[in-house]
Amino acid sequence: MEHTTSTERLQGVRNAVARACREAGRKAEDVTLVAVSKTFPAEEMTPVLEAGQRVFGENRVQEAQAKWPALKAQWPDVELHLIGPLQSNKAREAVELFDVIHTVDRPKIAAALAVEMARQGRHPKLFVQVNTGVEPQKAGILPQDADAFIAECRERHGLTIAGLMCIPPVEAVPDPHFALLEKIAARNGLHELSMGMSADFPAAIRQGATLVRVGSAIFGHR
Ligand SMILES: *Cc1c(COP(=O)(O)O)cnc(C)c1O
């Protein structure tokens, strides 16, 4: 790690994604690599953009607002993903800036997003975050409440939900969490799964991830 560059690490992650897809009998193009750039400054994005990476994840609306508009002016096909918790008073900015929001997890956020999407005529792709480990400090709808919440997003707020997202507990073996997310998605007719980070994205791909969110394995330690 120490003597490699972000572009070398990016290539390593791309190779590992391709290998995991091959081993799982899946097509490489069915898995999107989201490069998680939170905490890293704008200038560190340049080599990775020049290496062709276009999909980036940020966990804070304000940090993304400071970092990305200038980069998007230079690379207009950048796709920005919000992967951190969203406050309803930031819904306007989130809908303005992000192409995909992974963290829809409560009625108040669903309502605020619906209002903003109608107002702006902009429709980011939405994922419902599920707290698969039922961790009190973690965002996400509880697994037992997920079906009702997805239905509420669709029927009450008119939202199109693309898929589900989870962050397994840090110390846990992630596979059962990925399997649970896949099961909840399947029974709700959802086809996209945002799961897998630097430590566990090959396992997530084996379990059906369509987006993997990889930060430190590309940009280095935060
Ligand atoms: C930071 C973060 C990641 C990336 O984590 P790494 O371990 O650095 O790959 C993925 N998902 C979410 C929600 C994050 O906040």
Coordinates of C-alpha atoms and ligand atoms in Angstrom, one line a residue:
M1 CA 0.0 0.0 0.0
E2 CA 2.6 2.5 1.1
H3 CA 4.5 2.7 -2.2
T4 CA 1.6 2.4 -4.6
T5 CA -0.4 5.2 -6.1
S6 CA -4.2 5.6 -6.2
T7 CA -4.3 4.7 -9.9
E8 CA -2.4 1.5 -9.2
R9 CA -4.7 0.7 -6.4
L10 CA -7.7 1.5 -8.5
Q11 CA -6.5 -0.9 -11.1
G12 CA -6.0 -3.6 -8.4
V13 CA -9.6 -3.1 -7.2
R14 CA -10.9 -3.2 -10.8
N15 CA -9.0 -6.5 -11.3
A16 CA -10.4 -7.9 -8.0
V17 CA -14.0 -6.9 -9.0
A18 CA -13.5 -8.6 -12.4
R19 CA -12.1 -11.7 -10.7
A20 CA -15.0 -11.9 -8.2
C21 CA -17.5 -11.5 -11.0
R22 CA -15.8 -14.3 -13.0
E23 CA -15.8 -16.6 -9.9
A24 CA -19.5 -15.9 -9.3
G25 CA -20.4 -16.4 -13.0
R26 CA -21.5 -12.8 -13.3
K27 CA -20.7 -10.2 -15.9
A28 CA -18.2 -7.6 -14.9
E29 CA -20.5 -4.8 -16.3
D30 CA -23.2 -5.8 -13.9
V31 CA -21.2 -4.5 -10.9
T32 CA -20.5 -0.8 -10.6
L33 CA -17.5 0.3 -8.7
V34 CA -18.3 3.4 -6.5
A35 CA -15.0 5.0 -5.6
V36 CA -15.5 6.5 -2.1
S37 CA -13.7 9.7 -2.0
K38 CA -14.8 11.1 1.4
T39 CA -12.1 13.1 3.3
F40 CA -9.8 13.1 0.3
P41 CA -9.2 16.6 -1.3
A42 CA -10.3 17.5 -4.8
E43 CA -6.8 17.3 -6.2
E44 CA -6.5 13.7 -5.3
M45 CA -9.5 13.0 -7.6
T46 CA -7.6 14.0 -10.7
P47 CA -5.4 11.0 -11.3
V48 CA -8.4 8.7 -10.6
L49 CA -10.6 10.6 -13.0
E50 CA -7.8 10.5 -15.6
A51 CA -7.7 6.7 -15.2
G52 CA -11.3 6.7 -16.3
Q53 CA -13.2 6.4 -13.0
R54 CA -16.4 8.3 -13.1
V55 CA -18.6 7.0 -10.2
F56 CA -17.8 8.5 -6.8
G57 CA -19.3 8.2 -3.3
E58 CA -19.4 10.9 -0.6
N59 CA -20.9 10.6 2.8
R60 CA -21.5 14.3 3.6
V61 CA -23.6 16.7 1.5
Q62 CA -21.5 19.7 2.5
E63 CA -18.1 18.1 1.7
A64 CA -19.4 17.0 -1.7
Q65 CA -20.7 20.5 -2.4
A66 CA -17.3 22.0 -1.6
K67 CA -15.4 19.4 -3.7
W68 CA -17.4 18.3 -6.7
P69 CA -19.0 21.1 -8.7
A70 CA -15.6 22.3 -10.0
L71 CA -14.6 18.7 -10.9
K72 CA -18.0 18.1 -12.5
A73 CA -17.4 21.2 -14.7
Q74 CA -14.3 19.5 -16.0
W75 CA -15.6 15.9 -16.1
P76 CA -19.4 16.3 -16.8
D77 CA -20.1 12.6 -16.9
V78 CA -19.1 12.1 -13.3
E79 CA -21.8 10.3 -11.3
L80 CA -22.0 11.3 -7.7
H81 CA -23.4 8.9 -5.0
L82 CA -24.5 10.0 -1.5
I83 CA -23.7 7.1 0.8
G84 CA -23.9 8.8 4.2
P85 CA -26.9 9.7 6.3
L86 CA -29.2 12.4 4.9
Q87 CA -30.9 15.1 7.1
S88 CA -34.2 16.2 5.7
N89 CA -33.0 19.9 5.8
K90 CA -30.3 18.8 3.3
A91 CA -32.7 17.2 0.9
R92 CA -32.7 20.2 -1.5
E93 CA -28.9 20.2 -1.8
A94 CA -28.8 16.4 -2.1
V95 CA -31.2 16.3 -4.9
E96 CA -29.3 19.1 -6.7
L97 CA -25.9 17.5 -6.5
F98 CA -26.3 13.7 -6.3
D99 CA -27.2 11.2 -9.1
V100 CA -27.8 8.3 -6.6
I101 CA -28.8 8.4 -3.0
H102 CA -28.1 5.2 -1.0
T103 CA -29.5 6.2 2.3
V104 CA -33.3 6.6 2.3
D105 CA -34.2 5.2 5.7
R106 CA -37.1 7.0 7.2
P107 CA -40.5 8.5 6.3
K108 CA -39.3 12.1 6.9
I109 CA -36.5 11.7 4.3
A110 CA -38.7 9.9 1.8
A111 CA -41.2 12.8 2.1
A112 CA -38.5 15.5 1.8
L113 CA -37.0 13.8 -1.3
A114 CA -40.3 13.5 -3.0
V115 CA -41.0 17.2 -2.5
E116 CA -37.6 18.2 -3.8
M117 CA -37.6 15.8 -6.8
A118 CA -41.0 17.2 -7.9
R119 CA -39.8 20.8 -7.3
Q120 CA -36.5 20.4 -9.1
G121 CA -37.6 17.9 -11.8
R122 CA -34.5 16.0 -11.0
H123 CA -34.7 12.3 -10.1
P124 CA -31.7 10.8 -8.4
K125 CA -31.8 7.0 -8.2
L126 CA -32.8 5.9 -4.7
F127 CA -31.8 3.1 -2.5
V128 CA -33.3 2.2 0.9
Q129 CA -30.7 1.6 3.6
V130 CA -31.3 -1.4 5.8
N131 CA -29.7 -1.7 9.2
T132 CA -29.2 -5.5 8.8
G133 CA -27.2 -5.7 12.1
V134 CA -29.9 -3.9 14.1
E135 CA -27.2 -1.6 15.5
P136 CA -28.6 1.2 17.6
Q137 CA -26.0 3.7 16.4
K138 CA -26.4 2.9 12.8
A139 CA -28.7 4.5 10.2
G140 CA -31.1 2.4 8.2
I141 CA -34.5 1.0 8.5
L142 CA -34.8 -2.2 10.6
P143 CA -35.1 -5.4 8.6
Q144 CA -38.5 -6.1 10.0
D145 CA -39.8 -2.7 9.0
A146 CA -38.2 -2.7 5.5
D147 CA -41.2 -4.1 3.5
A148 CA -43.6 -1.6 4.9
F149 CA -41.2 1.3 4.4
I150 CA -40.5 0.4 0.8
A151 CA -44.3 0.2 0.2
E152 CA -44.7 3.6 1.9
C153 CA -42.0 5.1 -0.3
R154 CA -43.7 3.8 -3.4
E155 CA -47.4 4.3 -2.6
R156 CA -47.4 7.3 -0.3
H157 CA -44.5 9.3 -1.8
G158 CA -44.5 8.0 -5.4
L159 CA -40.8 7.2 -5.2
T160 CA -39.1 4.7 -7.5
I161 CA -36.8 2.6 -5.3
A162 CA -34.0 1.0 -7.3
G163 CA -32.6 -1.2 -4.6
L164 CA -31.2 -1.7 -1.1
M165 CA -28.0 -0.8 0.7
C166 CA -26.4 -2.1 3.9
I167 CA -23.3 -1.6 6.0
P168 CA -22.7 -4.8 8.0
P169 CA -21.5 -4.5 11.6
V170 CA -17.7 -3.9 11.7
E171 CA -16.7 -7.0 13.6
A172 CA -19.2 -9.3 11.9
V173 CA -18.8 -11.9 9.1
P174 CA -20.6 -9.9 6.4
D175 CA -22.0 -12.7 4.3
P176 CA -25.3 -13.3 6.4
H177 CA -25.9 -9.5 6.2
F178 CA -25.5 -9.5 2.4
A179 CA -27.7 -12.5 2.1
L180 CA -30.4 -10.9 4.3
L181 CA -30.3 -7.7 2.1
E182 CA -30.6 -9.8 -1.0
K183 CA -33.6 -11.6 0.5
I184 CA -35.4 -8.4 1.4
A185 CA -34.7 -7.0 -2.1
A186 CA -36.0 -10.1 -3.9
R187 CA -39.3 -10.2 -2.0
N188 CA -39.8 -6.5 -2.8
G189 CA -39.0 -6.9 -6.5
L190 CA -35.8 -4.8 -6.2
H191 CA -32.9 -5.7 -8.4
E192 CA -30.0 -3.5 -7.2
L193 CA -27.9 -4.1 -4.1
S194 CA -25.4 -1.6 -2.8
M195 CA -23.1 -3.7 -0.5
G196 CA -19.4 -4.4 0.0
M197 CA -16.6 -2.1 1.0
S198 CA -12.8 -2.4 0.8
A199 CA -12.6 -5.3 3.2
D200 CA -15.4 -7.4 1.8
F201 CA -16.4 -6.4 -1.7
P202 CA -15.5 -9.8 -3.3
A203 CA -17.9 -11.5 -0.8
A204 CA -20.6 -8.9 -1.6
I205 CA -20.2 -9.6 -5.4
R206 CA -20.6 -13.3 -4.7
Q207 CA -23.9 -12.5 -2.9
G208 CA -25.2 -10.4 -5.8
A209 CA -24.0 -6.8 -5.2
T210 CA -24.6 -4.5 -8.2
L211 CA -22.7 -1.6 -6.6
V212 CA -19.7 -1.9 -4.4
R213 CA -18.5 1.1 -2.4
V214 CA -14.7 1.1 -2.1
G215 CA -12.7 3.9 -0.4
S216 CA -9.5 3.1 1.4
A217 CA -8.5 0.3 -1.0
I218 CA -8.3 3.0 -3.7
F219 CA -7.4 6.3 -1.9
G220 CA -5.5 4.9 1.1
H221 CA -6.1 5.2 4.8
R222 CA -8.3 8.0 6.0
Ligands
LIG1 C1 -16.6 5.1 4.0 C2 -17.7 4.3 3.4 C3 -17.4 3.3 2.5 C4 -16.0 2.9 2.1 O1 -15.3 2.3 3.1 P1 -13.8 1.6 2.8 O2 -13.7 0.6 3.9 O3 -12.9 2.7 2.9 O4 -13.8 1.0 1.5 C5 -18.4 2.5 2.0 N1 -19.7 2.8 2.4 C6 -20.0 3.8 3.2 C7 -21.4 4.0 3.6 C8 -19.0 4.5 3.8 O5 -19.3 5.5 4.7

